[in-house]
Short mmCIF file of C-alpha atoms in Angstrom, two decimals:
data_model
loop_
_atom_site.label_atom_id
_atom_site.label_comp_id
_atom_site.label_asym_id
_atom_site.label_seq_id
_atom_site.Cartn_x
_atom_site.Cartn_y
_atom_site.Cartn_z
CA MET A 217 15.05 -83.32 -36.64
CA GLU A 218 18.58 -82.44 -35.63
CA ALA A 219 21.28 -80.53 -37.47
CA LEU A 220 24.76 -79.49 -36.40
CA GLY A 221 25.26 -75.76 -35.95
CA ILE A 222 28.72 -74.15 -35.92
CA ASP A 223 29.29 -70.47 -35.14
CA ILE A 224 32.59 -68.91 -36.30
CA GLY A 225 33.65 -65.91 -34.23
CA GLY A 226 36.77 -63.82 -33.97
CA SER A 227 37.85 -65.42 -30.69
CA GLY A 228 36.08 -68.78 -30.66
CA ILE A 229 34.38 -71.33 -32.90
CA LYS A 230 31.43 -73.03 -31.19
CA GLY A 231 29.26 -75.92 -32.25
CA ALA A 232 26.55 -78.32 -31.09
CA PRO A 233 23.73 -80.47 -32.45
CA VAL A 234 20.38 -78.67 -32.33
CA ASP A 235 16.78 -79.81 -32.23
CA VAL A 236 15.61 -77.50 -35.00
CA ALA A 237 11.96 -77.74 -33.95
CA THR A 238 12.62 -76.31 -30.48
CA GLY A 239 15.90 -74.45 -30.97
CA ARG A 240 17.48 -76.36 -28.08
CA LEU A 241 21.01 -77.73 -28.07
CA THR A 242 20.83 -81.50 -27.64
CA ARG A 243 24.42 -81.88 -26.42
CA GLU A 244 26.85 -79.63 -24.59
CA ARG A 245 28.48 -77.28 -27.06
CA LEU A 246 32.17 -77.50 -27.93
CA ARG A 247 34.18 -74.30 -28.14
CA VAL A 248 37.59 -74.14 -29.84
CA PRO A 249 39.72 -70.96 -29.96
CA THR A 250 39.75 -69.36 -33.39
CA PRO A 251 43.15 -69.93 -35.07
CA LYS A 252 45.53 -66.99 -35.35
CA PRO A 253 45.67 -66.04 -38.15
CA ALA A 254 42.16 -67.20 -39.01
CA LYS A 255 42.91 -68.31 -42.56
CA PRO A 256 40.51 -70.56 -44.49
CA ARG A 257 42.42 -73.83 -44.14
CA ALA A 258 43.05 -73.36 -40.41
CA VAL A 259 39.41 -72.55 -39.69
CA ALA A 260 38.24 -75.48 -41.82
CA GLU A 261 40.35 -77.77 -39.65
CA VAL A 262 38.47 -76.56 -36.57
CA VAL A 263 35.13 -77.11 -38.30
CA VAL A 264 36.19 -80.70 -39.07
CA ARG A 265 37.30 -81.15 -35.46
CA ILE A 266 33.85 -80.12 -34.21
CA VAL A 267 32.10 -82.42 -36.69
CA ARG A 268 34.23 -85.35 -35.56
CA HIS A 269 33.81 -84.51 -31.88
CA PHE A 270 30.08 -85.11 -32.20
CA GLY A 271 30.47 -88.05 -34.59
CA TRP A 272 28.22 -86.11 -36.92
CA ASP A 273 26.94 -87.53 -40.19
CA GLY A 274 24.13 -85.20 -41.24
CA PRO A 275 23.45 -81.62 -42.36
CA VAL A 276 25.81 -78.94 -41.07
CA GLY A 277 25.14 -75.22 -40.82
CA VAL A 278 27.98 -72.75 -40.34
CA THR A 279 27.91 -69.02 -39.62
CA PHE A 280 30.52 -66.73 -41.12
CA PRO A 281 31.47 -63.23 -39.90
CA GLY A 282 30.95 -61.45 -43.19
CA VAL A 283 28.78 -61.17 -46.27
CA VAL A 284 27.99 -64.55 -47.87
CA VAL A 285 26.44 -64.72 -51.35
CA ASP A 286 25.85 -68.14 -52.92
CA GLY A 287 28.34 -69.59 -50.45
CA VAL A 288 31.11 -67.12 -51.33
CA ALA A 289 32.54 -64.68 -48.77
CA GLY A 290 32.26 -61.08 -49.90
CA SER A 291 33.81 -59.61 -46.77
CA ALA A 292 35.56 -60.81 -43.61
CA ALA A 293 35.28 -59.37 -40.10
CA ASN A 294 37.71 -60.49 -37.39
CA VAL A 295 39.06 -63.27 -39.62
CA ASP A 296 41.81 -63.21 -42.24
CA LYS A 297 41.14 -61.25 -45.43
CA ASP A 298 42.13 -64.35 -47.43
CA TRP A 299 38.50 -65.40 -46.93
CA ILE A 300 37.25 -62.76 -49.36
CA GLY A 301 36.35 -64.50 -52.60
CA THR A 302 36.57 -67.97 -51.03
CA ASN A 303 33.66 -70.34 -51.61
CA VAL A 304 33.13 -71.11 -47.93
CA ARG A 305 30.35 -73.60 -48.55
CA GLU A 306 32.45 -75.66 -50.97
CA LEU A 307 35.47 -75.56 -48.66
CA PHE A 308 33.60 -76.83 -45.61
CA SER A 309 31.59 -79.37 -47.61
CA ALA A 310 34.79 -80.81 -49.08
CA GLU A 311 36.64 -80.89 -45.76
CA THR A 312 33.78 -82.44 -43.75
CA GLY A 313 32.36 -84.63 -46.50
CA LEU A 314 28.91 -83.46 -45.43
CA PRO A 315 26.24 -81.17 -46.94
CA THR A 316 27.04 -77.73 -45.52
CA THR A 317 25.07 -74.50 -45.48
CA VAL A 318 26.84 -71.19 -44.78
CA LEU A 319 25.27 -67.86 -43.85
CA ASN A 320 26.18 -64.56 -42.22
CA ASP A 321 26.44 -64.77 -38.43
CA ALA A 322 23.90 -62.03 -37.63
CA ASP A 323 21.50 -63.52 -40.19
CA ALA A 324 21.75 -66.86 -38.37
CA ALA A 325 20.99 -65.21 -35.04
CA GLY A 326 17.99 -63.44 -36.56
CA LEU A 327 16.64 -66.66 -38.01
CA ALA A 328 16.97 -68.37 -34.62
CA GLU A 329 15.20 -65.59 -32.73
CA VAL A 330 12.29 -65.59 -35.18
CA GLU A 331 11.93 -69.36 -35.11
CA ALA A 332 12.52 -70.08 -31.42
CA GLY A 333 13.38 -66.89 -29.56
CA ALA A 334 12.22 -63.40 -28.73
CA ALA A 335 10.63 -62.72 -32.13
CA ARG A 336 8.73 -65.97 -32.49
CA GLY A 337 5.27 -65.42 -33.90
CA ARG A 338 5.86 -61.73 -34.63
CA PRO A 339 4.60 -60.69 -38.08
CA GLY A 340 5.93 -57.84 -40.16
CA VAL A 341 9.47 -56.45 -40.19
CA VAL A 342 11.73 -57.70 -37.41
CA MET A 343 15.27 -56.41 -37.03
CA LEU A 344 17.88 -58.22 -34.97
CA LEU A 345 20.99 -56.23 -34.13
CA THR A 346 24.09 -57.71 -32.53
CA PHE A 347 26.20 -55.25 -30.56
CA GLY A 348 29.76 -56.46 -30.16
CA THR A 349 33.02 -55.58 -31.92
CA GLY A 350 30.77 -54.04 -34.57
CA ILE A 351 27.04 -54.03 -35.18
CA GLY A 352 25.60 -56.96 -37.09
CA SER A 353 22.09 -56.92 -38.50
CA ALA A 354 19.41 -59.33 -39.65
CA LEU A 355 16.28 -58.15 -41.43
CA LEU A 356 13.27 -60.45 -41.54
CA MET A 357 9.83 -59.97 -43.05
CA ASP A 358 7.13 -62.33 -41.77
CA GLY A 359 9.90 -64.74 -40.79
CA ARG A 360 11.66 -64.60 -44.18
CA LEU A 361 15.27 -63.47 -44.13
CA VAL A 362 16.65 -60.67 -46.30
CA PRO A 363 20.35 -61.65 -46.15
CA ASN A 364 23.52 -59.61 -45.75
CA THR A 365 22.04 -56.26 -44.77
CA GLU A 366 25.17 -54.98 -42.95
CA LEU A 367 23.27 -52.10 -41.35
CA GLY A 368 26.03 -51.43 -38.84
CA HIS A 369 27.71 -49.45 -41.64
CA LEU A 370 24.97 -46.83 -41.88
CA GLU A 371 26.35 -43.36 -41.26
CA ILE A 372 25.42 -41.50 -38.08
CA ARG A 373 26.94 -38.04 -37.42
CA GLY A 374 29.54 -38.59 -40.14
CA LYS A 375 30.71 -41.98 -38.85
CA GLU A 376 29.67 -45.57 -39.36
CA ALA A 377 27.09 -46.44 -36.71
CA GLU A 378 29.21 -49.27 -35.31
CA LYS A 379 32.08 -46.83 -34.68
CA ARG A 380 29.79 -44.90 -32.33
CA ALA A 381 27.31 -47.40 -30.93
CA SER A 382 28.89 -50.88 -30.85
CA ASP A 383 29.75 -52.50 -27.53
CA HIS A 384 33.40 -52.10 -28.50
CA ALA A 385 32.86 -48.35 -28.87
CA ARG A 386 31.27 -48.27 -25.40
CA GLU A 387 34.34 -49.89 -23.89
CA ALA A 388 36.92 -48.05 -26.03
CA HIS A 389 35.47 -44.63 -25.17
CA ASP A 390 34.72 -45.56 -21.56
CA LEU A 391 31.05 -44.67 -21.97
CA GLY A 392 28.60 -45.06 -19.14
CA TRP A 393 25.44 -47.02 -19.78
CA ASP A 394 23.32 -43.86 -20.04
CA GLU A 395 25.58 -42.25 -22.63
CA TRP A 396 25.89 -45.43 -24.62
CA ALA A 397 22.12 -46.00 -24.52
CA ASP A 398 21.66 -42.54 -26.03
CA ARG A 399 23.90 -43.51 -28.95
CA VAL A 400 22.08 -46.79 -29.45
CA ALA A 401 18.71 -44.99 -29.35
CA GLU A 402 19.88 -42.51 -31.99
CA TYR A 403 20.91 -45.40 -34.23
CA LEU A 404 17.62 -47.25 -33.70
CA GLU A 405 15.63 -44.11 -34.45
CA HIS A 406 17.47 -43.85 -37.76
CA LEU A 407 16.50 -47.45 -38.55
CA GLU A 408 12.89 -46.67 -37.60
CA VAL A 409 12.76 -43.94 -40.25
CA LEU A 410 14.19 -46.25 -42.90
CA PHE A 411 12.38 -49.53 -42.17
CA SER A 412 9.38 -48.93 -39.83
CA PRO A 413 10.04 -52.21 -38.00
CA ALA A 414 7.51 -54.00 -35.80
CA LEU A 415 10.20 -55.15 -33.38
CA PHE A 416 13.88 -54.71 -32.54
CA VAL A 417 15.73 -57.66 -30.99
CA ILE A 418 19.06 -56.83 -29.36
CA GLY A 419 21.65 -59.60 -29.50
CA GLY A 420 25.36 -60.08 -29.04
CA GLY A 421 27.18 -60.51 -25.77
CA VAL A 422 25.76 -57.25 -24.41
CA SER A 423 22.27 -58.77 -24.45
CA LYS A 424 23.19 -60.44 -21.14
CA LYS A 425 23.29 -56.94 -19.63
CA ALA A 426 20.07 -55.72 -21.21
CA ASP A 427 18.71 -54.50 -17.88
CA ARG A 428 21.50 -51.92 -17.75
CA PHE A 429 20.61 -50.12 -20.96
CA LEU A 430 17.30 -51.16 -22.54
CA PRO A 431 15.15 -49.34 -19.95
CA ARG A 432 17.05 -46.15 -20.88
CA ILE A 433 16.11 -46.38 -24.59
CA ARG A 434 12.88 -44.52 -25.40
CA ILE A 435 11.81 -45.18 -28.98
CA ARG A 436 8.55 -45.87 -30.77
CA THR A 437 9.30 -49.48 -31.75
CA PRO A 438 9.14 -52.30 -29.16
CA ILE A 439 12.62 -53.51 -28.24
CA VAL A 440 13.57 -56.75 -26.46
CA PRO A 441 16.78 -58.65 -25.69
CA ALA A 442 17.59 -61.80 -27.66
CA ALA A 443 16.31 -64.89 -25.89
CA LEU A 444 18.99 -67.27 -27.21
CA GLN A 445 21.94 -64.94 -26.50
CA ASN A 446 25.26 -66.61 -27.34
CA GLU A 447 23.60 -69.78 -28.64
CA ALA A 448 21.65 -67.93 -31.35
CA GLY A 449 24.33 -68.37 -34.02
CA ILE A 450 24.59 -72.12 -33.45
CA VAL A 451 20.82 -72.53 -33.46
CA GLY A 452 20.29 -70.38 -36.55
CA ALA A 453 23.03 -72.17 -38.47
CA ALA A 454 21.44 -75.54 -37.69
CA MET A 455 18.02 -74.25 -38.74
CA ALA A 456 19.40 -72.93 -42.02
CA ALA A 457 20.99 -76.33 -42.73
CA SER A 458 17.71 -78.08 -41.99
CA ARG A 459 15.78 -75.73 -44.28
CA LYS A 460 18.31 -76.27 -47.05
CA GLN A 461 17.97 -80.02 -46.78
CA GLN A 462 14.18 -79.67 -47.04
CA ASN A 463 14.53 -77.16 -49.92
CA ARG A 464 12.80 -74.50 -47.85
CA PRO A 465 13.82 -70.81 -48.21
CA ALA A 466 15.50 -69.08 -45.26
#
């Protein structure tokens, strides 16, 4: 079965049809720059453009950079604050004329990695963390998603973790890989105490450079880079749409 996955980011909106059984994109993805400002109507127009580009007439899954509860945005990261309180699911469903599922972007990546990536077949608690402008998180138990965890906002040394350990913080403070790895390790150790995970999966754009920092992180829990990298959001969104159509829980 195929579903269309669309991943909304602060700089680009990407989409492609996905074989949800394998997690593979079945056509070359389309990327459109995120409108500035990224207000609901402008972003919805891009979503419609991607749907039409693929001539799509089936289930659509969309990631959103913020908390999503029952389709409604509770926060907004790197998009306009007008999103807060907007029923994103209803907006995209109305604009596309198609059944649409919406979920947090890190949650989508976590779902994809458990189903078809680095965490496939791993029982117990799996935590996916995306290191980028902030730190996104997905918490899964035996493959079942606990949505909207937002663990990048945990406090470390008096500051939100993402202010110290995100990839943006690494660049903004001109940190070397060793120093940044120490900050990431401190954050992961804090999560170990709270959740006792079986596996950490590191996603986000920095996962492409995993060889530069993962070997420097010495913690108890196994830690691996995301296998799907920048395609994880698209894949996870498509999988969520497929599950919704089949009335299966995420």
